[in-house]
Short mmCIF file of C-alpha atoms in Angstrom, two decimals:
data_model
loop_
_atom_site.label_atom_id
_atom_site.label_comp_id
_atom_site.label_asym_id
_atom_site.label_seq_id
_atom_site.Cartn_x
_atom_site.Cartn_y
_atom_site.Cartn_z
CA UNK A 1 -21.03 21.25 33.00
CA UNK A 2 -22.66 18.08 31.97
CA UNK A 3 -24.07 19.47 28.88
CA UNK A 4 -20.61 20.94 27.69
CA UNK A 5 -18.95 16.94 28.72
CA UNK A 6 -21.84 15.51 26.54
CA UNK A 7 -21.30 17.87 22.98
CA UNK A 8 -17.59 17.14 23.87
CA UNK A 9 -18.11 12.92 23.56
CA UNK A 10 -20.61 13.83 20.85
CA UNK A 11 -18.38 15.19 18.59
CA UNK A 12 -15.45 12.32 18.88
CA UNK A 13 -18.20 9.96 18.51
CA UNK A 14 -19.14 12.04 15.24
CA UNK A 15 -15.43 11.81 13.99
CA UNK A 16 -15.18 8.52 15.19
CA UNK A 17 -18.67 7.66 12.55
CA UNK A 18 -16.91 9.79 10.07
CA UNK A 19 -13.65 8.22 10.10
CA UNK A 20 -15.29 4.69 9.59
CA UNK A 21 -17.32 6.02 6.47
CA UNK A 22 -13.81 7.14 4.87
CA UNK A 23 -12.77 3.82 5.85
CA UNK A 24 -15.51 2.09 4.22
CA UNK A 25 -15.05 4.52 1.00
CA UNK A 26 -11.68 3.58 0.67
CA UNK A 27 -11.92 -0.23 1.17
CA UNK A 28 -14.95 -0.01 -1.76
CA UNK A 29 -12.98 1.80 -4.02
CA UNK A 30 -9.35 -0.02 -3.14
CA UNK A 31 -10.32 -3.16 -3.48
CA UNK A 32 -9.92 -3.13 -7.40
CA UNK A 33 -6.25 -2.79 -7.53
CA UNK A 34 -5.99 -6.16 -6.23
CA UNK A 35 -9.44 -7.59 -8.00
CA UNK A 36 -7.78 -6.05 -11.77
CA UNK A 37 -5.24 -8.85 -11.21
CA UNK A 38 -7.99 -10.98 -12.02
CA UNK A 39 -10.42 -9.08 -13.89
CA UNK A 40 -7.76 -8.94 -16.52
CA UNK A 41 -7.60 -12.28 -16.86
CA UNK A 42 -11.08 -13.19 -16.70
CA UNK A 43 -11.75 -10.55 -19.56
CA UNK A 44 -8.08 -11.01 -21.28
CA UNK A 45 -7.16 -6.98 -20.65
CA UNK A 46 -3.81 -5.37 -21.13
CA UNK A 47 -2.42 -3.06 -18.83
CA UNK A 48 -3.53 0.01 -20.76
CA UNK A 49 -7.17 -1.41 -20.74
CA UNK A 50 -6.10 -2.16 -16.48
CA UNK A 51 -5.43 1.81 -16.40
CA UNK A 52 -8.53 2.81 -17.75
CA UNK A 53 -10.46 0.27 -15.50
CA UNK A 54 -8.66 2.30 -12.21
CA UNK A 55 -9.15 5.96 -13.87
CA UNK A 56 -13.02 5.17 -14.71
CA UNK A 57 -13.52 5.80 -11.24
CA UNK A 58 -11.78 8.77 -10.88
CA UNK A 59 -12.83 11.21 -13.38
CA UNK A 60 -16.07 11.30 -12.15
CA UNK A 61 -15.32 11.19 -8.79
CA UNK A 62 -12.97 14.14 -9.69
CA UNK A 63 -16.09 15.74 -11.91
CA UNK A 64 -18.08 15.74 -9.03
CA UNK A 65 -15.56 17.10 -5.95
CA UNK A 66 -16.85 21.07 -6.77
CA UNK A 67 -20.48 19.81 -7.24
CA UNK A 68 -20.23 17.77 -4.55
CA UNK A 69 -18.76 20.83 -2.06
CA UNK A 70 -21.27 22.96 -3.21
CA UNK A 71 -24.02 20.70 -2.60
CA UNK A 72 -22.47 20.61 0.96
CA UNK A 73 -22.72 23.69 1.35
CA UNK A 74 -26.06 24.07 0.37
CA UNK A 75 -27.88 21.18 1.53
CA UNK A 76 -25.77 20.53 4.79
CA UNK A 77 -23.92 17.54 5.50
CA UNK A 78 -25.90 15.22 6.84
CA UNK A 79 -28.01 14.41 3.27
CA UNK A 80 -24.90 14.69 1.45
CA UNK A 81 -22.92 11.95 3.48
CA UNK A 82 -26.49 9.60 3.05
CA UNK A 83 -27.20 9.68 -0.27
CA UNK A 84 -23.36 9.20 -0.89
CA UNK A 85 -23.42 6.37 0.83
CA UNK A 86 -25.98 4.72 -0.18
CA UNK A 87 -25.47 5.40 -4.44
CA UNK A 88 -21.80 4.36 -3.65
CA UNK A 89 -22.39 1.22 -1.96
CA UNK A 90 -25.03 0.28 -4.78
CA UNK A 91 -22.42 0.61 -7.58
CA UNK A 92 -19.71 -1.68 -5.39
CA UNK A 93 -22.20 -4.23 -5.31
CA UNK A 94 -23.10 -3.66 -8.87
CA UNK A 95 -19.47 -4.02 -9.83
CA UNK A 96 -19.45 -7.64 -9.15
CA UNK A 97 -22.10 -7.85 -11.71
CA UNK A 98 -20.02 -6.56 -14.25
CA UNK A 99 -20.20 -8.68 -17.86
CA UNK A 100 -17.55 -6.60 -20.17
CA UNK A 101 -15.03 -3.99 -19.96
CA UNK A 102 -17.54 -1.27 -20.98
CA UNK A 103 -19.82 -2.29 -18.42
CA UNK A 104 -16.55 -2.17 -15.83
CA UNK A 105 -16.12 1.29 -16.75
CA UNK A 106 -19.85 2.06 -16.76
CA UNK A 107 -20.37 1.13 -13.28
CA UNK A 108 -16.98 2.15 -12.13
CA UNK A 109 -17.97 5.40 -13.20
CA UNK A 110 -21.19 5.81 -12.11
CA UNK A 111 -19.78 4.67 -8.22
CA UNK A 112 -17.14 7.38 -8.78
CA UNK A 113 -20.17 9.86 -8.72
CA UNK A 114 -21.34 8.25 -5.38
CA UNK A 115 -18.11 8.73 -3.61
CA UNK A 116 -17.45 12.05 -4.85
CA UNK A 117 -19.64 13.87 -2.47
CA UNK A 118 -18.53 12.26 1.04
CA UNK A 119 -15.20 13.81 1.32
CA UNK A 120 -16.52 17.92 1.40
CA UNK A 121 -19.33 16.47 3.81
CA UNK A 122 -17.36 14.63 5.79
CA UNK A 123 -14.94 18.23 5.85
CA UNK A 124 -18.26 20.31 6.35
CA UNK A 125 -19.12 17.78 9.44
CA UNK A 126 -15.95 18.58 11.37
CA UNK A 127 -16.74 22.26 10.77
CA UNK A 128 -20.17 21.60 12.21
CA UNK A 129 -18.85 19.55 15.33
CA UNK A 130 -15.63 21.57 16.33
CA UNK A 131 -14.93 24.77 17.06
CA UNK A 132 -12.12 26.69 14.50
CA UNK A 133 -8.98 25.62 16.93
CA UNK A 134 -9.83 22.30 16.87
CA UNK A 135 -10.63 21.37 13.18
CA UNK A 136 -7.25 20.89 11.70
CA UNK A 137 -6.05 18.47 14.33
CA UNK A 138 -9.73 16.51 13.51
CA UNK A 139 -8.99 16.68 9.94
CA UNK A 140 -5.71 15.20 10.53
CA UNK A 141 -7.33 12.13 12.52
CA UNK A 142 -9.99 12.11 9.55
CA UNK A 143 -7.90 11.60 6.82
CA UNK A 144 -5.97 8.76 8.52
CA UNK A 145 -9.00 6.48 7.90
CA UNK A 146 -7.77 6.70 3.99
CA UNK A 147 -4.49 4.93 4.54
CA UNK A 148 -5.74 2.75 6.86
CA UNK A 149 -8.52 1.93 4.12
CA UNK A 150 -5.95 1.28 1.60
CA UNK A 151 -4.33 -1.10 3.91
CA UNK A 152 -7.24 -3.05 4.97
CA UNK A 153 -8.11 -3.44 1.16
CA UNK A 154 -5.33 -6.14 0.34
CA UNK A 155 -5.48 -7.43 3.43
CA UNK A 156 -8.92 -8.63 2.89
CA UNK A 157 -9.16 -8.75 -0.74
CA UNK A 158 -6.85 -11.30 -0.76
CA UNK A 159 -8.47 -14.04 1.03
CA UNK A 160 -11.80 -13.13 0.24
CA UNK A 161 -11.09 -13.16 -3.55
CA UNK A 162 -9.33 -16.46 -2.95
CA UNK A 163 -12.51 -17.86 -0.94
CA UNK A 164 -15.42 -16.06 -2.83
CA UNK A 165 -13.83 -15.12 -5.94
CA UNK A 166 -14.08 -11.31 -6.68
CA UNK A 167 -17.55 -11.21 -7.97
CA UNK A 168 -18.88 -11.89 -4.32
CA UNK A 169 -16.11 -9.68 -2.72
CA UNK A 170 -17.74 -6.54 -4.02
CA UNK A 171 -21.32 -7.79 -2.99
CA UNK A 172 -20.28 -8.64 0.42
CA UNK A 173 -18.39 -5.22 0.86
CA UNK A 174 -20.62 -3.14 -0.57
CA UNK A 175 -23.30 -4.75 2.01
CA UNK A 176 -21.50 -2.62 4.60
CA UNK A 177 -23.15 0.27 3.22
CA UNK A 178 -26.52 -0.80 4.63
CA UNK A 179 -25.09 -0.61 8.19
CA UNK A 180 -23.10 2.69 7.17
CA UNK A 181 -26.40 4.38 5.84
CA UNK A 182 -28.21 3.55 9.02
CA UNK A 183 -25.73 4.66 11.27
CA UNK A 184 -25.24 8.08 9.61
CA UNK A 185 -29.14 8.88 9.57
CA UNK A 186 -29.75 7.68 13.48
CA UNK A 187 -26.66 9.53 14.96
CA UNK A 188 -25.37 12.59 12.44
CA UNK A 189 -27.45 15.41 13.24
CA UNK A 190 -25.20 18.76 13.11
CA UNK A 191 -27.66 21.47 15.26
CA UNK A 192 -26.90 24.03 12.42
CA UNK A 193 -28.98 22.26 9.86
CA UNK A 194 -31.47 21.46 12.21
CA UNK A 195 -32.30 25.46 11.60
CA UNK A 196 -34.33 26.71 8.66
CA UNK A 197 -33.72 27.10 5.76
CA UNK A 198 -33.35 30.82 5.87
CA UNK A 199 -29.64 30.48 7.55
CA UNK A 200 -28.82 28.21 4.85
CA UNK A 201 -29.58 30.94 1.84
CA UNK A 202 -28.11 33.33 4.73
CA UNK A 203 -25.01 31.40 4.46
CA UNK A 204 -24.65 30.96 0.67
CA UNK A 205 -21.36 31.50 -0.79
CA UNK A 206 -20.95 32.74 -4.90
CA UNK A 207 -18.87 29.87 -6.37
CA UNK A 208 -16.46 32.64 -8.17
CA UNK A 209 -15.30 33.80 -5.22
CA UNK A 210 -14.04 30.60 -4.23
CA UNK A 211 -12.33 30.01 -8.25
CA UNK A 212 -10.83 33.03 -7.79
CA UNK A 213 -8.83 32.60 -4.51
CA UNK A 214 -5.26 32.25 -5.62
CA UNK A 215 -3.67 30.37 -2.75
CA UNK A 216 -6.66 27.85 -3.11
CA UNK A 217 -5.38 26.67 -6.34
CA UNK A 218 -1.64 26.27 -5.26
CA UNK A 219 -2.84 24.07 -2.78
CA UNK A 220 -5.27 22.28 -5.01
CA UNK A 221 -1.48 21.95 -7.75
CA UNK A 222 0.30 20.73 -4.38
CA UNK A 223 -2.00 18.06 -3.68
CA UNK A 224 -2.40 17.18 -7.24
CA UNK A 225 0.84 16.41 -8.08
CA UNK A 226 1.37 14.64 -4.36
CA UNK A 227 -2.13 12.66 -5.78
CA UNK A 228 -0.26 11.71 -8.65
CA UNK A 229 2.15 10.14 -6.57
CA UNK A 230 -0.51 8.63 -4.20
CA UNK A 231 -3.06 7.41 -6.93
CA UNK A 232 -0.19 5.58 -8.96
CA UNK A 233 1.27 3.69 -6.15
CA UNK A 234 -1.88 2.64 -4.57
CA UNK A 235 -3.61 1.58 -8.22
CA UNK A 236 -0.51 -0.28 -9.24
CA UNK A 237 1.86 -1.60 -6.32
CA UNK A 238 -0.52 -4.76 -6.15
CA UNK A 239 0.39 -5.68 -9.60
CA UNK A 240 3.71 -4.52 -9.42
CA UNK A 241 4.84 -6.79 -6.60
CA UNK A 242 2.99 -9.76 -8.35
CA UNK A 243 4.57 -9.23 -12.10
CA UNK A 244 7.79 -7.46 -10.98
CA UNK A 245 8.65 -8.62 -7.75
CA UNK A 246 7.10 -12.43 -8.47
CA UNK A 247 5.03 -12.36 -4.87
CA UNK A 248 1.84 -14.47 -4.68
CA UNK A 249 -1.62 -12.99 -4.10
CA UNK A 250 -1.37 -13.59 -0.41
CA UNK A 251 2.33 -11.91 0.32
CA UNK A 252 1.30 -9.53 -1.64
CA UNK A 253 -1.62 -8.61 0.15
CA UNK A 254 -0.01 -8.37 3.31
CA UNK A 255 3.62 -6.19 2.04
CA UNK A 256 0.90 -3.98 0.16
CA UNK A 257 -1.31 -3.17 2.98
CA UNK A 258 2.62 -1.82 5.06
CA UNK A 259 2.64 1.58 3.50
CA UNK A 260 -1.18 1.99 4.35
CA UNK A 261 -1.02 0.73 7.88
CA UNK A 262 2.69 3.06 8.59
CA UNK A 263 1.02 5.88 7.06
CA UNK A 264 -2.39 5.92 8.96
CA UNK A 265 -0.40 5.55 12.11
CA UNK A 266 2.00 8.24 10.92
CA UNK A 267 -1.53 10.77 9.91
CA UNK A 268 -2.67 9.87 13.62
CA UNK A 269 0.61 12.30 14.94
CA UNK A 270 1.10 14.11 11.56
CA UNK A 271 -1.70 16.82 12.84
CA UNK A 272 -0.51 17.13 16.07
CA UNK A 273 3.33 17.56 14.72
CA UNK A 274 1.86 20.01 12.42
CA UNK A 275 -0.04 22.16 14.94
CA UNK A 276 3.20 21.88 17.65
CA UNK A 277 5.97 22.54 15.42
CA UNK A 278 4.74 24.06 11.84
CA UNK A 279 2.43 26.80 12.50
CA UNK A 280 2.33 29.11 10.13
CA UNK A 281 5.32 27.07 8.28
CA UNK A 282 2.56 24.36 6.43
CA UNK A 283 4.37 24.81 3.67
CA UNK A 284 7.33 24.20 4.34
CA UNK A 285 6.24 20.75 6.32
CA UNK A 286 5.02 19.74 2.83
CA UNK A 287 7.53 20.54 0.73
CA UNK A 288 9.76 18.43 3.15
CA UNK A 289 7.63 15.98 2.86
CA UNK A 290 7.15 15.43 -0.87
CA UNK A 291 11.43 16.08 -1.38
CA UNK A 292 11.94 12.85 0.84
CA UNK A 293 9.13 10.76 -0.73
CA UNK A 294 10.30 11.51 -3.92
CA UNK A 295 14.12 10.24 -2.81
CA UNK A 296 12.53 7.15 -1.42
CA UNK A 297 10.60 6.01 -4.30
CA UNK A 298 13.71 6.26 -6.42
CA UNK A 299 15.07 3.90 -4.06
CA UNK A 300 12.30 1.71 -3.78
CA UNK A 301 12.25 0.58 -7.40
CA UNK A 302 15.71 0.66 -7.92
CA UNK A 303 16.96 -1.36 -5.19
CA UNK A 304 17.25 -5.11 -5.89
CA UNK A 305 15.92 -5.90 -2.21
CA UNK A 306 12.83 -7.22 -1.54
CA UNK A 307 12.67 -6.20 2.09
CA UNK A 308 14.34 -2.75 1.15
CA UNK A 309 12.34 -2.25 -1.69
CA UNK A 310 9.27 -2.51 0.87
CA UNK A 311 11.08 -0.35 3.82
CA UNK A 312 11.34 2.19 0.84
CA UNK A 313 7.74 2.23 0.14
CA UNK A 314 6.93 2.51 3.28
CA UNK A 315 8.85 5.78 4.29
CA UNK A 316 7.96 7.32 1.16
CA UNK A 317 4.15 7.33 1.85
CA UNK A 318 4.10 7.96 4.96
CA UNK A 319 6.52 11.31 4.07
CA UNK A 320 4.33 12.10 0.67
CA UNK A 321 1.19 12.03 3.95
CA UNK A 322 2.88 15.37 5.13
CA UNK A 323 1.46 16.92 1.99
CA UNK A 324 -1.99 15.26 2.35
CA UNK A 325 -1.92 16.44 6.30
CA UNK A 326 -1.37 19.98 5.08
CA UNK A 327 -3.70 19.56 2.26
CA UNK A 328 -6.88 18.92 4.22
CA UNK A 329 -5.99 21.12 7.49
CA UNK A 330 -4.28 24.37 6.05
CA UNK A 331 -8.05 25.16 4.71
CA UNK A 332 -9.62 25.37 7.83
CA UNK A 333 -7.15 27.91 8.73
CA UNK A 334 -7.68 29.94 5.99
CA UNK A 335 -11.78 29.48 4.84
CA UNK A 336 -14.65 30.43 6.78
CA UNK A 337 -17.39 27.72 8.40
CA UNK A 338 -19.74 28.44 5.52
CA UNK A 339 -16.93 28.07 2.84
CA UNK A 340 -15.11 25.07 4.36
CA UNK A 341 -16.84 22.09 1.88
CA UNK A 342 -17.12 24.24 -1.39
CA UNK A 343 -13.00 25.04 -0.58
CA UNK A 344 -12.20 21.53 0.22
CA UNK A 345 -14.21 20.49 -3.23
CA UNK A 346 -12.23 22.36 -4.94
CA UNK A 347 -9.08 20.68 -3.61
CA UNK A 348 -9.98 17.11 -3.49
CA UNK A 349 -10.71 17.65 -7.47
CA UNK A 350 -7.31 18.26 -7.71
CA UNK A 351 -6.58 14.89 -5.98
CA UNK A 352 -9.16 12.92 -7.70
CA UNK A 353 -8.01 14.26 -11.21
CA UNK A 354 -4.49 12.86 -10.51
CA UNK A 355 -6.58 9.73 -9.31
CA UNK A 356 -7.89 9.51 -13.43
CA UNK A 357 -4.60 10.56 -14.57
CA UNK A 358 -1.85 8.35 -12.74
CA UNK A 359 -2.90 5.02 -13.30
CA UNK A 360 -3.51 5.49 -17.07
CA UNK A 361 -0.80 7.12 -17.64
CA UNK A 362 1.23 4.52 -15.64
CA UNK A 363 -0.69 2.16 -17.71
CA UNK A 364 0.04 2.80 -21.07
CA UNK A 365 4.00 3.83 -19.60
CA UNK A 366 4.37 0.11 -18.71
CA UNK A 367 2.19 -0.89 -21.78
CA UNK A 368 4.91 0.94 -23.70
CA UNK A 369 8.47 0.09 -22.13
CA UNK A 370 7.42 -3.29 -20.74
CA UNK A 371 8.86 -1.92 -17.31
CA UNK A 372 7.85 0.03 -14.24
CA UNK A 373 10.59 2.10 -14.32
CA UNK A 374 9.32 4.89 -16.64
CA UNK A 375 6.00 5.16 -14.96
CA UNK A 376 8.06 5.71 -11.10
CA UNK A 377 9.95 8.24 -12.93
CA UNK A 378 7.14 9.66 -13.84
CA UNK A 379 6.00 9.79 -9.74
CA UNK A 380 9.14 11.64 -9.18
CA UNK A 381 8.51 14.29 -11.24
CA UNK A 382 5.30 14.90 -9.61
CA UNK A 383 6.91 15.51 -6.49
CA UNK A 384 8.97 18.15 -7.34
CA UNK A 385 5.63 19.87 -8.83
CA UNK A 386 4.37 19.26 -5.61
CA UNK A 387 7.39 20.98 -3.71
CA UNK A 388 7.45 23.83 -6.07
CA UNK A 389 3.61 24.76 -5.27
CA UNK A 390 3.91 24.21 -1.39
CA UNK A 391 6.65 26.36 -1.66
CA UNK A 392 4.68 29.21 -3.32
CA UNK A 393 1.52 29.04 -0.90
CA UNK A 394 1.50 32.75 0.82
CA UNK A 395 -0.04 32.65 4.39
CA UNK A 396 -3.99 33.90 4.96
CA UNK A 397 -5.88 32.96 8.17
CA UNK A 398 -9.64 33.36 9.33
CA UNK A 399 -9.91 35.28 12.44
CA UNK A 400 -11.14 34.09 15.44
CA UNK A 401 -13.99 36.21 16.66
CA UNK A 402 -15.12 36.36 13.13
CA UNK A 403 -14.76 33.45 11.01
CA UNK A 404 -13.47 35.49 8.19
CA UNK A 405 -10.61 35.59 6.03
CA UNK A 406 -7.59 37.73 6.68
CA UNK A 407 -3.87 38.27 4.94
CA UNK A 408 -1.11 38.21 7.56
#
């Protein structure tokens, strides 16, 4: 009895240590769409030179999401979630070194490799803690920790870059690494990869077999297009409510860090709506989803409102989070334990490659027309792509007693 009441704390404390590294991931990596307002300046950019400072990141950390899983996979968890850490937290600091634009992109890149491998590990380690029932719900809680990242990014890059300037910001944040790194080696110690290494082989997966899976990919194009959508707002609402909506560096870091804040609450009851009312429906819970973010950010940008402009924002991220809830916990349902962080590679590439595409593109859109207009458009058309591959994901499940894959 006591033993069964102490792996039960041990795990929450797990996700609990899990859901603070995604935290500090996305605060390292966030924290440029408010420092570019002043990067530009300092280095007299354009916002086509902006967009390739914000997609630096991603196409590596996009490069590295199958790598990354199948490192996972291989290696286990635990030294996949260190060494991310600590060659991610390295590169923040590094970044307020920076001397050109090439040496921007350089680092950016190079701390896009770092990240890439926490979010299969971080996947792998609910596997490792939960039992199959329990692991979408836990993904759901997980993957809260990245809105509430992208709201705690404005909120204090805004004063900090006032009060340090945003060289120091991205020293003092990427400090937090130090206490991240230690935390993860003293407490994350999954019993499976405490085993030899003959379970591990034992447990290998071919690659191929993964490429090959069909539904896979559909949800990889869902969450792709729904990155789109994701990627563009959160690399370029900082400088859109500055140049477009006139705001100061101070409202705007508190109106930009709303949609993060509504949607990490929302993600907190988005796995538990999911498991309650949508089993064996996902789909259809996402393609809901992405139709009434899509509505909303049409609204957002067209309204002449401030405050409704913001309320619009708001609702559609925390709908377009229905899609990233289904995303992240329909693959536990349908991949075995010893597939889970090669599977979820394979899908956060398809987010992370939206991550390198959207703000470019976005970029050299509003480069182009002098407006924001063509580059929301642009959003809205990715949500329909979304809704049309949700809509065309067939069901598959892992059984039970097994942990394998079956077609209902």
């Amino acid at each position: 009895m006591g033993s069964n009441t102490q792996r039960y704390q041990n795990k929450h404390f797990i996700l609990g240590l899990l859901f603070f590294g995604y935290l500090v991931d996305y605060l390292d990596r966030m924290v440029m769409s408010v420092a570019v307002v002043y990067i530009k300046g300092e280095f007299n950019l354009d916002p086509a030179a902006v967009g390739v400072i914000l997609s630096s990141f991603f196409i590596s950390y996009a490069i590295m999401q199958i790598p990354g899983g199948w490192l996972t996979d291989k290696l286990g968890s635990r030294k996949v979630l260190i060494w991310s850490i600590i060659v991610w937290s390295v590169f923040t600091v590094f970044t307020g070194l920076a001397w050109s634009l090439t040496s921007l992109i350089v680092i950016r890149f190079l701390f896009g490799i770092g990240q890439g491998g926490y979010p299969s590990a971080a996947q792998k380690g609910i596997a490792d803690y939960y039992p199959l029932k329990e692991r979408p719900k836990a993904s759901a809680f997980l993957m809260s920790s990245n809105y509430f990242g992208m709201a705690l990014a404005p909120l204090l890059a805004a004063p900090m870059i006032v009060w340090l300037g945003w060289r120091n910001m991205f020293i003092v944040i990427g400090a937090l690494g130090v206490i991240l790194t230690i935390a993860f080696w003293v407490y994350f110690k999954p019993k499976q990869q405490q085993e030899s290494s003959d379970v591990t082989k034992k447990n290998s997966l071919p690659l191929k077999e993964l490429l090959a899976n069909i539904e896979l990919w559909k949800i990889t194009v869902m969450w792709f297009a729904a990155g789109i959508v994701n990627w563009g707002l959160a690399s370029w609402i900082p400088s859109y409510l500055m140049e477009a909506r006139g705001m100061d560096i101070m409202s705007m870091g508190f109106y930009a860090a709303l949609p993060g804040i509504s949607t990490g609450i929302a993600m907190l009851f988005s796995g538990w709506l999911l498991d309650r009312y949508f089993v064996n429906r996902e789909k259809y819970y996402a393609a809901f989803g992405m139709l009434i973010s899509g509505i909303f950010l049409y609204l957002m940008f067209t309204t002449t409102s401030i405050p409704l402009a913001m309320l619009y924002l708001n609702i559609c991220m925390v709908f377009k989070s229905f899609a990233f809830t289904v995303a992240f916990s329909l693959p536990h349902k349908m991949m075995s334990k010893k597939t889970i962080g090669s599977a979820m590679g394979i899908i956060n590439m398809g987010a992370q490659a939206a991550g390198f595409i959207s703000p470019l593109a976005m970029g050299f859109m509003i480069s182009f027309t002098g407006s924001y207009n063509a580059a929301f458009w642009f959003l809205i058309v990715c949500c329909l792509i979304s809704i049309i591959a949700a809509l065309a994901i067939k069901k598959t499940e892992i059984s039970v007693h097994t942990d394998k894959v079956v077609t209902l």
